[in-house]
Amino acid sequence: MRPGADATLGGFGGFFDPAAAGYKDPLLVAATDGVGTKLKVALSAGKHDTVGIDLVAMCVNDLVVQGAEPLIFLDYYATGRLSVEIARTVVAGIAEGCRQAGCALIGGETAEMPGMYAKGDYDLAGFSVGAVERDAVLTGAAVAEGDVILGLASSGLHSNGFSLVRKVVETAGLDYAAPAPFDPSRPLGEALLVPTRIYVKSCLAAIRAGGVHGYAHITGGGLLENIPRVVPDNLAARIDPAAWPMPPVFSWLAKAGGIAPREMYRTFNCGIGMVAIVAPDRAGTVAATLRDAGETVYELGRIVAHKGEPVVIMETGA
């Protein structure tokens, strides 16, 4: 629950009052997503307590990049035959994700569909709605040459690229119960299932600090395809790959899978789960605000002039 929520279990829909949440002239922003084939790793590892956090994260992180505060969340859980124990564990993770994001879990749907899913399989989808005052929407239109690009560290793979991850694991002949090659202190399955980081509270705090011109959530498409989504034409993001450490899981994937650097940056977050593009004179303040909110922050590079559609230029010394 949170201020504005007026929902009880058992109804056909959940209500939310933006005025009760303190909004005067809000725009509503909606997002939907899933966890993808990361669920196959959860099933193989028999570990279901974190994918619910992933589900929330993939939706609410897409809202905050537009300046919106996530207000409500609903989930859809589908399976061939319901395992109450697994479903309870998954939903507990969803509730934890909502707590981290500060939004209300106002309902959901559980569908039992025999014949649709293989024995033991399940799928998840999530839906979130947020609000932002009309004059505070982030579109990236304010991004300008000279702006500083800040990167917020990811918690790991998050929820993208798992079809490739699973292929690398299969090709290497590894067992999800065996020690992870990049972190022998824990099983491979557990190491791969570290939940997606939720950046909502820190990113909202940075917006309040002033100077944020745009955010990019680094999901499918990696750094190369997500940053240009908030950069105007005739500009580019010039990034130094040496500006942050590559977490061990990504270094292992690149080596074990023979994956070229550019393809790594196009498929995975490579250690940066959120990017903030900030006015140069506010970069220090915004970075400090993000760090105070618990983020690990790196200065990745700058916005530079570039003819045509926006791109990411990976250049050492940027």
Coordinates of C-alpha atoms in Angstrom, one line a residue:
M1 CA 0.0 0.0 0.0
R2 CA 0.9 3.6 -0.4
P3 CA -1.0 7.0 -0.3
G4 CA -3.6 7.0 -3.1
A5 CA -4.2 3.3 -3.2
D6 CA -7.8 2.1 -2.6
A7 CA -7.8 -1.5 -3.4
T8 CA -8.9 -4.7 -1.7
L9 CA -8.3 -8.3 -2.7
G10 CA -11.1 -10.0 -4.5
G11 CA -12.4 -7.2 -6.7
F12 CA -12.3 -7.0 -10.4
G13 CA -10.1 -3.9 -10.6
G14 CA -8.0 -1.7 -8.3
F15 CA -8.4 2.0 -7.8
F16 CA -5.8 4.7 -7.3
D17 CA -6.3 8.4 -6.7
P18 CA -3.4 10.5 -8.0
A19 CA -4.7 13.6 -6.1
A20 CA -4.4 11.6 -2.8
A21 CA -0.8 11.0 -3.8
G22 CA -0.1 14.7 -4.0
Y23 CA -0.3 15.3 -7.7
K24 CA -2.0 18.4 -9.0
D25 CA -1.9 18.2 -12.8
P26 CA -0.4 14.7 -13.5
L27 CA 0.1 12.8 -16.7
L28 CA -0.2 9.0 -16.3
V29 CA 2.6 6.9 -17.7
A30 CA 2.2 3.1 -18.2
A31 CA 4.7 0.3 -18.8
T32 CA 4.5 -3.5 -19.2
D33 CA 7.2 -6.1 -19.4
G34 CA 8.2 -9.6 -18.4
V35 CA 11.2 -11.5 -17.1
G36 CA 12.0 -13.4 -20.3
T37 CA 14.0 -16.6 -20.5
K38 CA 15.6 -15.7 -17.1
L39 CA 12.6 -17.8 -15.9
K40 CA 14.2 -20.9 -17.5
V41 CA 17.3 -20.4 -15.2
A42 CA 15.0 -20.0 -12.2
L43 CA 13.2 -23.2 -13.1
S44 CA 16.5 -25.1 -13.7
A45 CA 18.0 -23.8 -10.4
G46 CA 14.8 -24.3 -8.4
K47 CA 15.0 -20.7 -7.2
H48 CA 12.0 -18.5 -7.5
D49 CA 12.3 -15.8 -4.8
T50 CA 14.0 -13.1 -7.0
V51 CA 12.2 -13.2 -10.4
G52 CA 9.3 -11.2 -8.9
I53 CA 11.7 -8.4 -8.1
D54 CA 12.9 -8.6 -11.7
L55 CA 9.4 -8.3 -13.0
V56 CA 8.7 -5.1 -11.0
A57 CA 12.1 -3.6 -11.9
M58 CA 11.7 -4.1 -15.7
C59 CA 8.5 -2.0 -15.5
V60 CA 9.2 0.7 -13.0
N61 CA 12.7 1.5 -14.3
D62 CA 11.0 2.2 -17.6
L63 CA 8.7 4.7 -15.9
V64 CA 11.2 6.7 -13.9
V65 CA 13.3 7.4 -17.0
Q66 CA 10.3 9.6 -18.1
G67 CA 10.3 11.4 -14.7
A68 CA 7.3 9.4 -13.5
E69 CA 6.9 8.0 -10.0
P70 CA 5.5 4.4 -10.1
L71 CA 2.2 4.3 -8.3
I72 CA 0.6 1.0 -8.9
F73 CA 1.6 -2.5 -10.1
L74 CA -0.3 -5.6 -11.3
D75 CA 1.1 -9.0 -12.1
Y76 CA 0.0 -11.8 -14.4
Y77 CA 1.1 -15.3 -13.5
A78 CA 0.4 -18.1 -15.9
T79 CA 1.1 -21.8 -15.6
G80 CA -0.2 -25.2 -16.7
R81 CA -0.9 -26.4 -13.2
L82 CA -0.5 -24.2 -10.2
S83 CA 2.1 -24.9 -7.6
V84 CA 0.9 -22.8 -4.6
E85 CA 4.4 -22.9 -3.0
I86 CA 6.2 -21.6 -6.1
A87 CA 3.5 -19.0 -6.8
R88 CA 3.6 -17.8 -3.2
T89 CA 7.4 -17.4 -3.5
V90 CA 7.1 -15.5 -6.8
V91 CA 4.5 -13.1 -5.5
A92 CA 6.5 -12.4 -2.3
G93 CA 9.3 -11.3 -4.7
I94 CA 6.8 -9.0 -6.5
A95 CA 5.7 -7.5 -3.2
E96 CA 9.4 -6.9 -2.3
G97 CA 10.0 -5.2 -5.7
C98 CA 7.0 -2.9 -5.1
R99 CA 8.4 -2.0 -1.7
Q100 CA 11.7 -1.1 -3.3
A101 CA 9.9 1.0 -5.9
G102 CA 7.5 2.6 -3.5
C103 CA 4.4 1.6 -5.5
A104 CA 1.2 -0.3 -4.5
L105 CA 0.5 -3.8 -5.5
I106 CA -3.2 -3.4 -6.2
G107 CA -4.1 -6.7 -7.9
G108 CA -3.1 -9.4 -10.3
E109 CA -4.2 -12.5 -12.2
T110 CA -3.3 -16.1 -11.8
A111 CA -4.1 -18.3 -14.9
E112 CA -4.1 -22.1 -14.9
M113 CA -3.9 -23.3 -18.5
P114 CA -3.4 -27.0 -18.9
G115 CA -1.7 -27.9 -22.2
M116 CA -0.4 -24.4 -22.8
Y117 CA 2.8 -24.8 -20.7
A118 CA 5.2 -27.7 -20.1
K119 CA 5.0 -29.4 -16.8
G120 CA 6.4 -27.1 -14.1
D121 CA 6.7 -24.1 -16.3
Y122 CA 5.2 -20.7 -15.6
D123 CA 5.4 -17.2 -17.2
L124 CA 5.2 -13.7 -15.7
A125 CA 4.1 -10.3 -17.0
G126 CA 3.9 -7.1 -15.1
F127 CA 2.0 -3.8 -15.6
S128 CA 2.8 -0.5 -13.8
V129 CA 1.3 2.9 -14.0
G130 CA 3.1 6.0 -12.7
A131 CA 2.5 9.8 -12.6
V132 CA 4.5 12.9 -13.4
E133 CA 3.5 16.5 -13.2
R134 CA 2.8 17.8 -16.7
D135 CA 5.7 20.3 -16.6
A136 CA 8.2 17.8 -15.3
V137 CA 8.2 15.1 -18.0
L138 CA 11.6 13.9 -19.1
T139 CA 11.8 13.3 -22.9
G140 CA 15.5 13.8 -23.6
A141 CA 14.7 17.0 -25.6
A142 CA 16.8 19.0 -23.2
V143 CA 19.9 16.9 -23.8
A144 CA 22.6 19.1 -25.3
E145 CA 26.2 19.0 -26.5
G146 CA 28.6 19.0 -23.5
D147 CA 26.2 17.2 -21.1
V148 CA 27.8 14.7 -18.8
I149 CA 26.9 11.0 -19.0
L150 CA 26.7 9.3 -15.7
G151 CA 26.4 5.5 -15.4
L152 CA 24.7 3.7 -12.4
A153 CA 26.1 0.3 -11.7
S154 CA 23.9 -2.7 -12.3
S155 CA 23.5 -5.6 -9.9
G156 CA 24.5 -8.1 -12.6
L157 CA 22.8 -9.4 -15.8
H158 CA 19.4 -7.9 -14.8
S159 CA 16.8 -9.5 -17.1
N160 CA 18.2 -9.3 -20.6
G161 CA 20.3 -11.6 -22.8
F162 CA 19.4 -14.8 -21.0
S163 CA 18.8 -16.8 -24.2
L164 CA 22.5 -16.2 -25.0
V165 CA 23.5 -16.8 -21.4
R166 CA 21.7 -20.2 -21.3
K167 CA 23.4 -21.1 -24.6
V168 CA 26.9 -20.3 -23.2
V169 CA 26.1 -22.4 -20.0
E170 CA 24.9 -25.3 -22.2
T171 CA 27.9 -25.1 -24.5
A172 CA 30.3 -25.0 -21.6
G173 CA 28.5 -28.1 -20.1
L174 CA 27.9 -26.4 -16.8
D175 CA 25.3 -27.3 -14.1
Y176 CA 23.4 -24.5 -12.4
A177 CA 24.0 -26.2 -9.0
A178 CA 27.8 -26.1 -9.5
P179 CA 30.0 -23.2 -8.4
A180 CA 29.8 -20.2 -10.7
P181 CA 33.1 -19.9 -12.8
F182 CA 33.1 -16.2 -12.1
D183 CA 32.1 -16.5 -8.4
P184 CA 32.9 -19.9 -6.9
S185 CA 31.4 -18.8 -3.5
R186 CA 27.9 -19.6 -4.8
P187 CA 26.1 -21.8 -7.3
L188 CA 25.9 -20.7 -10.9
G189 CA 22.1 -20.5 -10.9
E190 CA 22.1 -18.2 -7.8
A191 CA 24.8 -16.0 -9.3
L192 CA 22.9 -15.6 -12.6
L193 CA 19.6 -14.9 -10.8
V194 CA 20.7 -11.8 -8.9
P195 CA 17.6 -9.5 -9.3
T196 CA 17.5 -6.4 -11.4
R197 CA 18.3 -3.3 -9.5
I198 CA 15.4 -0.9 -9.0
Y199 CA 16.6 2.7 -9.6
V200 CA 13.3 4.5 -8.8
K201 CA 14.0 6.2 -5.5
S202 CA 17.5 7.3 -6.4
C203 CA 16.5 8.6 -9.9
L204 CA 13.6 10.6 -8.5
A205 CA 15.9 12.1 -5.9
A206 CA 18.3 13.2 -8.6
I207 CA 15.5 14.8 -10.6
R208 CA 14.6 16.8 -7.5
A209 CA 18.2 17.9 -7.2
G210 CA 17.9 19.5 -10.7
G211 CA 19.9 19.2 -13.9
V212 CA 18.9 15.8 -15.2
H213 CA 18.1 16.1 -18.9
G214 CA 17.4 12.4 -19.6
Y215 CA 17.6 8.9 -18.3
A216 CA 18.1 5.6 -20.3
H217 CA 17.2 2.3 -18.8
I218 CA 19.8 -0.2 -20.1
T219 CA 17.7 -3.2 -21.1
G220 CA 17.5 -5.3 -24.3
G221 CA 19.8 -3.6 -26.9
G222 CA 22.4 -2.8 -24.2
L223 CA 24.2 0.5 -24.0
L224 CA 24.4 0.9 -27.8
E225 CA 20.7 0.9 -28.5
N226 CA 19.1 2.3 -25.3
I227 CA 21.1 5.6 -24.8
P228 CA 20.3 6.9 -28.3
R229 CA 16.5 6.7 -27.4
V230 CA 16.9 9.8 -25.2
V231 CA 19.5 11.7 -27.3
P232 CA 18.3 14.1 -30.0
D233 CA 19.4 14.0 -33.7
N234 CA 22.8 15.5 -34.5
L235 CA 24.2 14.5 -31.1
A236 CA 26.0 11.4 -30.0
A237 CA 27.0 9.8 -26.6
R238 CA 30.8 9.5 -26.5
I239 CA 31.6 6.9 -23.9
D240 CA 34.9 5.6 -22.5
P241 CA 34.6 1.8 -21.9
A242 CA 37.5 2.1 -19.4
A243 CA 35.4 4.4 -17.2
W244 CA 33.9 1.6 -15.2
P245 CA 34.9 -1.9 -14.3
M246 CA 33.4 -4.8 -16.2
P247 CA 31.8 -7.1 -13.6
P248 CA 33.2 -10.7 -13.7
V249 CA 30.0 -12.3 -15.0
F250 CA 30.3 -10.3 -18.2
S251 CA 34.0 -11.0 -18.6
W252 CA 33.2 -14.7 -18.2
L253 CA 30.4 -14.6 -20.8
A254 CA 32.6 -12.8 -23.3
K255 CA 35.4 -15.3 -23.0
A256 CA 33.3 -18.5 -22.6
G257 CA 31.0 -17.5 -25.4
G258 CA 33.5 -15.9 -27.7
I259 CA 31.4 -12.8 -27.8
A260 CA 32.9 -9.7 -29.5
P261 CA 33.1 -6.5 -27.4
R262 CA 30.6 -4.6 -29.5
E263 CA 28.1 -7.5 -29.4
M264 CA 28.5 -7.5 -25.6
Y265 CA 27.6 -3.8 -25.4
R266 CA 24.6 -4.4 -27.7
T267 CA 23.3 -7.4 -25.8
F268 CA 24.0 -6.8 -22.1
N269 CA 24.2 -3.9 -19.7
C270 CA 27.9 -4.7 -19.1
G271 CA 27.7 -3.3 -15.6
I272 CA 25.7 -0.1 -16.2
G273 CA 22.0 -0.6 -15.6
M274 CA 20.9 3.1 -15.8
V275 CA 22.4 6.1 -17.5
A276 CA 21.7 9.7 -16.5
I277 CA 22.5 12.6 -18.9
V278 CA 23.1 15.7 -16.9
A279 CA 23.9 19.4 -17.3
P280 CA 27.7 19.9 -16.8
D281 CA 27.3 22.4 -14.0
R282 CA 25.0 20.0 -12.1
A283 CA 26.9 16.8 -12.7
G284 CA 28.7 16.8 -9.3
T285 CA 25.5 17.5 -7.4
V286 CA 23.5 14.8 -9.2
A287 CA 26.2 12.3 -8.8
A288 CA 26.4 13.0 -5.1
T289 CA 22.6 12.7 -4.8
L290 CA 22.7 9.3 -6.5
R291 CA 25.5 8.1 -4.3
D292 CA 23.7 9.3 -1.2
A293 CA 20.7 7.2 -2.4
G294 CA 22.9 4.1 -2.5
E295 CA 24.0 4.1 -6.2
T296 CA 27.5 3.4 -7.5
V297 CA 28.1 6.1 -10.1
Y298 CA 30.7 6.4 -12.9
E299 CA 31.3 9.3 -15.2
L300 CA 31.1 7.6 -18.6
G301 CA 31.6 10.4 -21.1
R302 CA 30.0 13.4 -22.8
I303 CA 27.3 14.3 -25.3
V304 CA 29.0 15.5 -28.5
A305 CA 28.0 16.8 -31.9
H306 CA 27.3 14.2 -34.5
K307 CA 25.6 14.5 -37.9
G308 CA 22.4 12.4 -38.4
E309 CA 20.7 10.0 -36.0
P310 CA 22.0 9.7 -32.4
V311 CA 24.6 6.9 -31.8
V312 CA 26.9 5.7 -29.1
I313 CA 30.6 6.1 -29.8
M314 CA 32.7 3.8 -27.6
E315 CA 36.1 5.4 -27.5
T316 CA 38.9 5.0 -25.0
G317 CA 39.9 8.4 -23.6
A318 CA 36.4 9.9 -24.1

